[in-house]
mmCIF file of C-alpha atoms in Angstrom:
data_model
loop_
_atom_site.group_PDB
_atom_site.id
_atom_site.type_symbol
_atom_site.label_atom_id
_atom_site.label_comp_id
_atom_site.label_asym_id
_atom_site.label_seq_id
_atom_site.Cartn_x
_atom_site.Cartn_y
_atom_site.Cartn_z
ATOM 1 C CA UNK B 1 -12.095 -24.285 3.835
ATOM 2 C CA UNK B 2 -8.214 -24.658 3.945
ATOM 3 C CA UNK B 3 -6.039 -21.757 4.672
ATOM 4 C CA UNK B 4 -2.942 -21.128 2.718
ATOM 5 C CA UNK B 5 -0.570 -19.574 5.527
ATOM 6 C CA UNK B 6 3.079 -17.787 4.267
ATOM 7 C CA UNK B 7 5.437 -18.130 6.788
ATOM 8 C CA UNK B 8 8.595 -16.161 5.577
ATOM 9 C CA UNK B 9 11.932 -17.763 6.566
ATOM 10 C CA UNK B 10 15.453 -17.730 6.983
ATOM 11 C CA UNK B 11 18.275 -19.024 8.719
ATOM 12 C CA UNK B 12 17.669 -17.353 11.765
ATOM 13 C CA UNK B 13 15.895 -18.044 15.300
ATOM 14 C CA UNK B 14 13.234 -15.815 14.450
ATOM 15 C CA UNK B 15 11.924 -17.873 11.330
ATOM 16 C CA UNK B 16 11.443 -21.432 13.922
ATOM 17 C CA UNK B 17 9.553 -18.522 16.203
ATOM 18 C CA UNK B 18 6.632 -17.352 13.693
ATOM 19 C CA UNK B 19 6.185 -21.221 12.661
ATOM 20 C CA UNK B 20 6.267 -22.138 16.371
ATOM 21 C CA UNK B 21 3.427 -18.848 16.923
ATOM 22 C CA UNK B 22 1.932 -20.474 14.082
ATOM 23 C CA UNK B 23 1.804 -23.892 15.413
ATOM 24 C CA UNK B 24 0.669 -22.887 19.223
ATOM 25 C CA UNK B 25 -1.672 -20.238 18.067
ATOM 26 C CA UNK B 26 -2.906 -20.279 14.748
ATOM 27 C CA UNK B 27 -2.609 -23.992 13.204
ATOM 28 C CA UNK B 28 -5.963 -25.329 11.831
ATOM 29 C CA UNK B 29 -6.065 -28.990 10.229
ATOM 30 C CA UNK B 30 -5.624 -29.123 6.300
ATOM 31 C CA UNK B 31 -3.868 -26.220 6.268
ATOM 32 C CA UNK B 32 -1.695 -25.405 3.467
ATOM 33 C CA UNK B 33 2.275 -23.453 4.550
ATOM 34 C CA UNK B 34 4.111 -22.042 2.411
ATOM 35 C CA UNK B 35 7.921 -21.851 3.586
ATOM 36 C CA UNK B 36 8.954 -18.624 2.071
ATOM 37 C CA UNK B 37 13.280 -18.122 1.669
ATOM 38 C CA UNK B 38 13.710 -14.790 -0.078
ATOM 39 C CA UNK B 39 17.777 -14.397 -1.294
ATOM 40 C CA UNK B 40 18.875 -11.002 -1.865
ATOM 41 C CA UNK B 41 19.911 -10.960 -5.733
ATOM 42 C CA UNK B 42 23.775 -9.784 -4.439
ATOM 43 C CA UNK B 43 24.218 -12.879 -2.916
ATOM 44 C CA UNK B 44 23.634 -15.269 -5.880
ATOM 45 C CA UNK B 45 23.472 -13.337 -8.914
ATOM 46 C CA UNK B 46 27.137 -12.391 -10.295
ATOM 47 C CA UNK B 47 28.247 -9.382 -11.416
ATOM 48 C CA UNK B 48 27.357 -8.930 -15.356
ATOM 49 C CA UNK B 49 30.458 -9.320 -17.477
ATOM 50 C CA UNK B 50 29.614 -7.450 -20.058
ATOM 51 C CA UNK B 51 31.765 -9.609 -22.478
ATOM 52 C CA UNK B 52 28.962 -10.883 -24.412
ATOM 53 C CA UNK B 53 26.106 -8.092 -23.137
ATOM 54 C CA UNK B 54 24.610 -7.831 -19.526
ATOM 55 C CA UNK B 55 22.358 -10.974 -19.203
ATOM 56 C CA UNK B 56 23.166 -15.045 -18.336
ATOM 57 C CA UNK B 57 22.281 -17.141 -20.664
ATOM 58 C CA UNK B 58 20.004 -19.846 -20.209
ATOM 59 C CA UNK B 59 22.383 -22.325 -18.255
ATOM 60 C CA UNK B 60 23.700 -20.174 -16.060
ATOM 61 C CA UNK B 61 19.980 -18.764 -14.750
ATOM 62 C CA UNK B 62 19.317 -22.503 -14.351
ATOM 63 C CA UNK B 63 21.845 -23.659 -12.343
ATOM 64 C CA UNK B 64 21.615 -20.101 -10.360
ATOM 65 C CA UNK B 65 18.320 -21.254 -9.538
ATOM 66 C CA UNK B 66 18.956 -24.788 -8.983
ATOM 67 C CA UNK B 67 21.613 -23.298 -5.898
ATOM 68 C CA UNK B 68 18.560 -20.725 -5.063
ATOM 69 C CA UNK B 69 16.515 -23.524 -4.452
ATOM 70 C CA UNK B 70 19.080 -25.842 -2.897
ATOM 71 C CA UNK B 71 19.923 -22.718 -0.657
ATOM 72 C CA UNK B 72 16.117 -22.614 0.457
ATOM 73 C CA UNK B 73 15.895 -26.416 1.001
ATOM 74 C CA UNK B 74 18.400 -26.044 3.396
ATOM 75 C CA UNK B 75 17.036 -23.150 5.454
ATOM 76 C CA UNK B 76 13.364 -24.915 5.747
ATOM 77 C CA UNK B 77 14.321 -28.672 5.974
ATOM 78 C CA UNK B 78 14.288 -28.274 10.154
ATOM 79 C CA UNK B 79 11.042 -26.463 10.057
ATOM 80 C CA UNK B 80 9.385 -28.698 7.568
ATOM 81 C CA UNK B 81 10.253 -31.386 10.188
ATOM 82 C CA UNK B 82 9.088 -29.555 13.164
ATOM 83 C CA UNK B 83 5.561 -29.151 10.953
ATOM 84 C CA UNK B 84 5.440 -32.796 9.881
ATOM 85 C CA UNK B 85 6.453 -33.844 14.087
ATOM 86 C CA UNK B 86 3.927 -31.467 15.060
ATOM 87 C CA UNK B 87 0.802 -32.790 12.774
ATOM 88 C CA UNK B 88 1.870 -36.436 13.066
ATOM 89 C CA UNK B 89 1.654 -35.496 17.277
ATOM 90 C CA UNK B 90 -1.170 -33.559 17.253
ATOM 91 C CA UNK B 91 -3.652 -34.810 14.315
ATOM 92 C CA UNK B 92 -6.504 -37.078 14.204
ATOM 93 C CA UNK B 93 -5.038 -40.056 13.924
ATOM 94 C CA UNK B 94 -8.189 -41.331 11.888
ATOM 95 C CA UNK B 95 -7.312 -38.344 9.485
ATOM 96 C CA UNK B 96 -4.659 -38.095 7.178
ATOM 97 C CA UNK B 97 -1.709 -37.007 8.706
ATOM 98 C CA UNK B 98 0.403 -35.563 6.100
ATOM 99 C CA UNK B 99 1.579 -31.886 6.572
ATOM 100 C CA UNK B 100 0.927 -29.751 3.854
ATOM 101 C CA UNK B 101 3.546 -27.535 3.041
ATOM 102 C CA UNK B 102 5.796 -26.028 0.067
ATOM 103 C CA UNK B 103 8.831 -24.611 -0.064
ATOM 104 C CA UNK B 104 9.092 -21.415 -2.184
ATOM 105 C CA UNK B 105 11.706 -19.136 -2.975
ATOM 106 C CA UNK B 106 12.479 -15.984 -4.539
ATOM 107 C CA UNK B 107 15.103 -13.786 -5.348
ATOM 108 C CA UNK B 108 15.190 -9.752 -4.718
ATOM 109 C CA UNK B 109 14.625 -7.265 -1.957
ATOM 110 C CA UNK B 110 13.194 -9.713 1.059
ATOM 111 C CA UNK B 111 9.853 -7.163 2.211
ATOM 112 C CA UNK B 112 8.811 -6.594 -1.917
ATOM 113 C CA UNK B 113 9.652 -10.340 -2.920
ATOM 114 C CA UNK B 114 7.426 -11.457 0.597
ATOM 115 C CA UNK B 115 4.602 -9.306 -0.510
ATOM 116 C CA UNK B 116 4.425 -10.284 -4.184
ATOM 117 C CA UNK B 117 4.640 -14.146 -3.698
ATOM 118 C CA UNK B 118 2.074 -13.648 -0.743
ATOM 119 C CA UNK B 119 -0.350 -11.991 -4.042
ATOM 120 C CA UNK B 120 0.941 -14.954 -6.389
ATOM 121 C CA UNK B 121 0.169 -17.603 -4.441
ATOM 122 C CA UNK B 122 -3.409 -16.218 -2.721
ATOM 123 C CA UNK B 123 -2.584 -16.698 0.861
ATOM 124 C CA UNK B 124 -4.542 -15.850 3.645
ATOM 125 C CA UNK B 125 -1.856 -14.822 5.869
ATOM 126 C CA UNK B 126 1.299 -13.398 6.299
ATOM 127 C CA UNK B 127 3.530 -14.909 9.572
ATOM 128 C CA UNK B 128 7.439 -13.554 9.964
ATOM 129 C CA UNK B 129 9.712 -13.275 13.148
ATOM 130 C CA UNK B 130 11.109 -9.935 14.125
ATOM 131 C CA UNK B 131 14.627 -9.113 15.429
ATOM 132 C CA UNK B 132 13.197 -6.615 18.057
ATOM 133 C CA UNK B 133 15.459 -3.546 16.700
ATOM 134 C CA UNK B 134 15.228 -0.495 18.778
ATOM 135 C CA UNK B 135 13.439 2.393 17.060
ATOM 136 C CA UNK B 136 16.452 4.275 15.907
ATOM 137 C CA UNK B 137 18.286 0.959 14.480
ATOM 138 C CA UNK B 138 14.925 -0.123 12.908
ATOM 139 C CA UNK B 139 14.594 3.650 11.117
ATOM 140 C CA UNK B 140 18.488 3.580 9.753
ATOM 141 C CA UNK B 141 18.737 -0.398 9.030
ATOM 142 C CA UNK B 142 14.685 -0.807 7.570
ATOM 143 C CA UNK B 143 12.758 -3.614 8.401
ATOM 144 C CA UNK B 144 11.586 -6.448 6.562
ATOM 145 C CA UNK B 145 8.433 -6.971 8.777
ATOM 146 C CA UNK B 146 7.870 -3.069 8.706
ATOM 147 C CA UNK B 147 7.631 -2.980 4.899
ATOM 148 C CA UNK B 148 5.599 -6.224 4.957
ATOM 149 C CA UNK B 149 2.945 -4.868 7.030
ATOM 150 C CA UNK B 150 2.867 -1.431 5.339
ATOM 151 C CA UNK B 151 2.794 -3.343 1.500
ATOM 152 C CA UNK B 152 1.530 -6.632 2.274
ATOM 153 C CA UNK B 153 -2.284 -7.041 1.190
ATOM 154 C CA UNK B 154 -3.421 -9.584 3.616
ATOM 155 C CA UNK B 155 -3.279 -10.116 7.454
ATOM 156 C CA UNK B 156 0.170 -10.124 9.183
ATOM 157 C CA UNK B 157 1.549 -11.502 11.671
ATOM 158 C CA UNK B 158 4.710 -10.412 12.950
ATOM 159 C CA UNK B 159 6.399 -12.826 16.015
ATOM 160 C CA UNK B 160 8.271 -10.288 18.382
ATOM 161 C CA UNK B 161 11.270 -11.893 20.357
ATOM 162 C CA UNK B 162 10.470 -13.019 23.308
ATOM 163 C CA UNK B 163 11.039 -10.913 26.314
#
């Protein structure tokens, strides 16, 4: 039975580790990845005028969401083609060779929005890169893998840097 696999992403070393842990370790044919970019709402969402109430209207949520998304393409384009080198490599080549893999994005507090679109979309497994922060940096800055392991309801995988 396919697998639907998360692997949570950004534009960062540590996102092309967890797929390439993925890849070496975990990888099973007809699996299904999901490329998750989370963007913190501060960095897309402007400040509420107030001139005509607190919310967007309807155009400018969709074209917030159309950069949200163009945003995410960007960040998962090179992994999507180290996945689609990797199964056209390594795959039956009597099979069908097609990666399977979707790009989905979110917009919020990175651990909570990994979690919930982990639930939403069913997956199986949870794989994110760490930074390797020291104890006392990891306590004062929080960590995204830390919360996803303590809130996540599935198996996680969490890529440490290599030594």
């Amino acid at each position: 039975m396919p697998r639907t696999i998360l692997i949570a992403v950004n534009a960062s070393e540590h996102s092309e580790r967890a797929l390439n842990w993925y890849l070496d370790k975990s990888r099973l044919h007809g699996d299904q990845v999901l490329f998750a970019h989370v963007v913190e709402s501060a960095s897309i969402i402007p400040p509420p005028t107030y001139a005509h109430g607190p919310s967007l209207s309807r155009e400018e949520w969709d074209q917030i969401m159309e950069e949200l998304h163009a945003k995410a393409h960007v960040v998962t384009e090179p992994l999507e083609k180290v996945l689609e080198k990797y199964v056209s490599e390594n795959e039956g080549k009597d099979e069908k060779k097609e990666a399977q893999y979707q790009t989905i994005c979110s917009v919020g507090s990175p651990g909570e929005a990994i979690c919930k679109m982990a639930e939403d979309n069913k997956v199986d497994m949870v794989i994110i890169g760490n930074r390797g922060l020291g104890t006392i940096r990891r306590t004062l800055l929080g960590s995204v893998s830390d919360y996803i392991v303590q809130h996540c309801t599935v198996a996680v995988v969490v890529v440490p840097p290599e030594q």
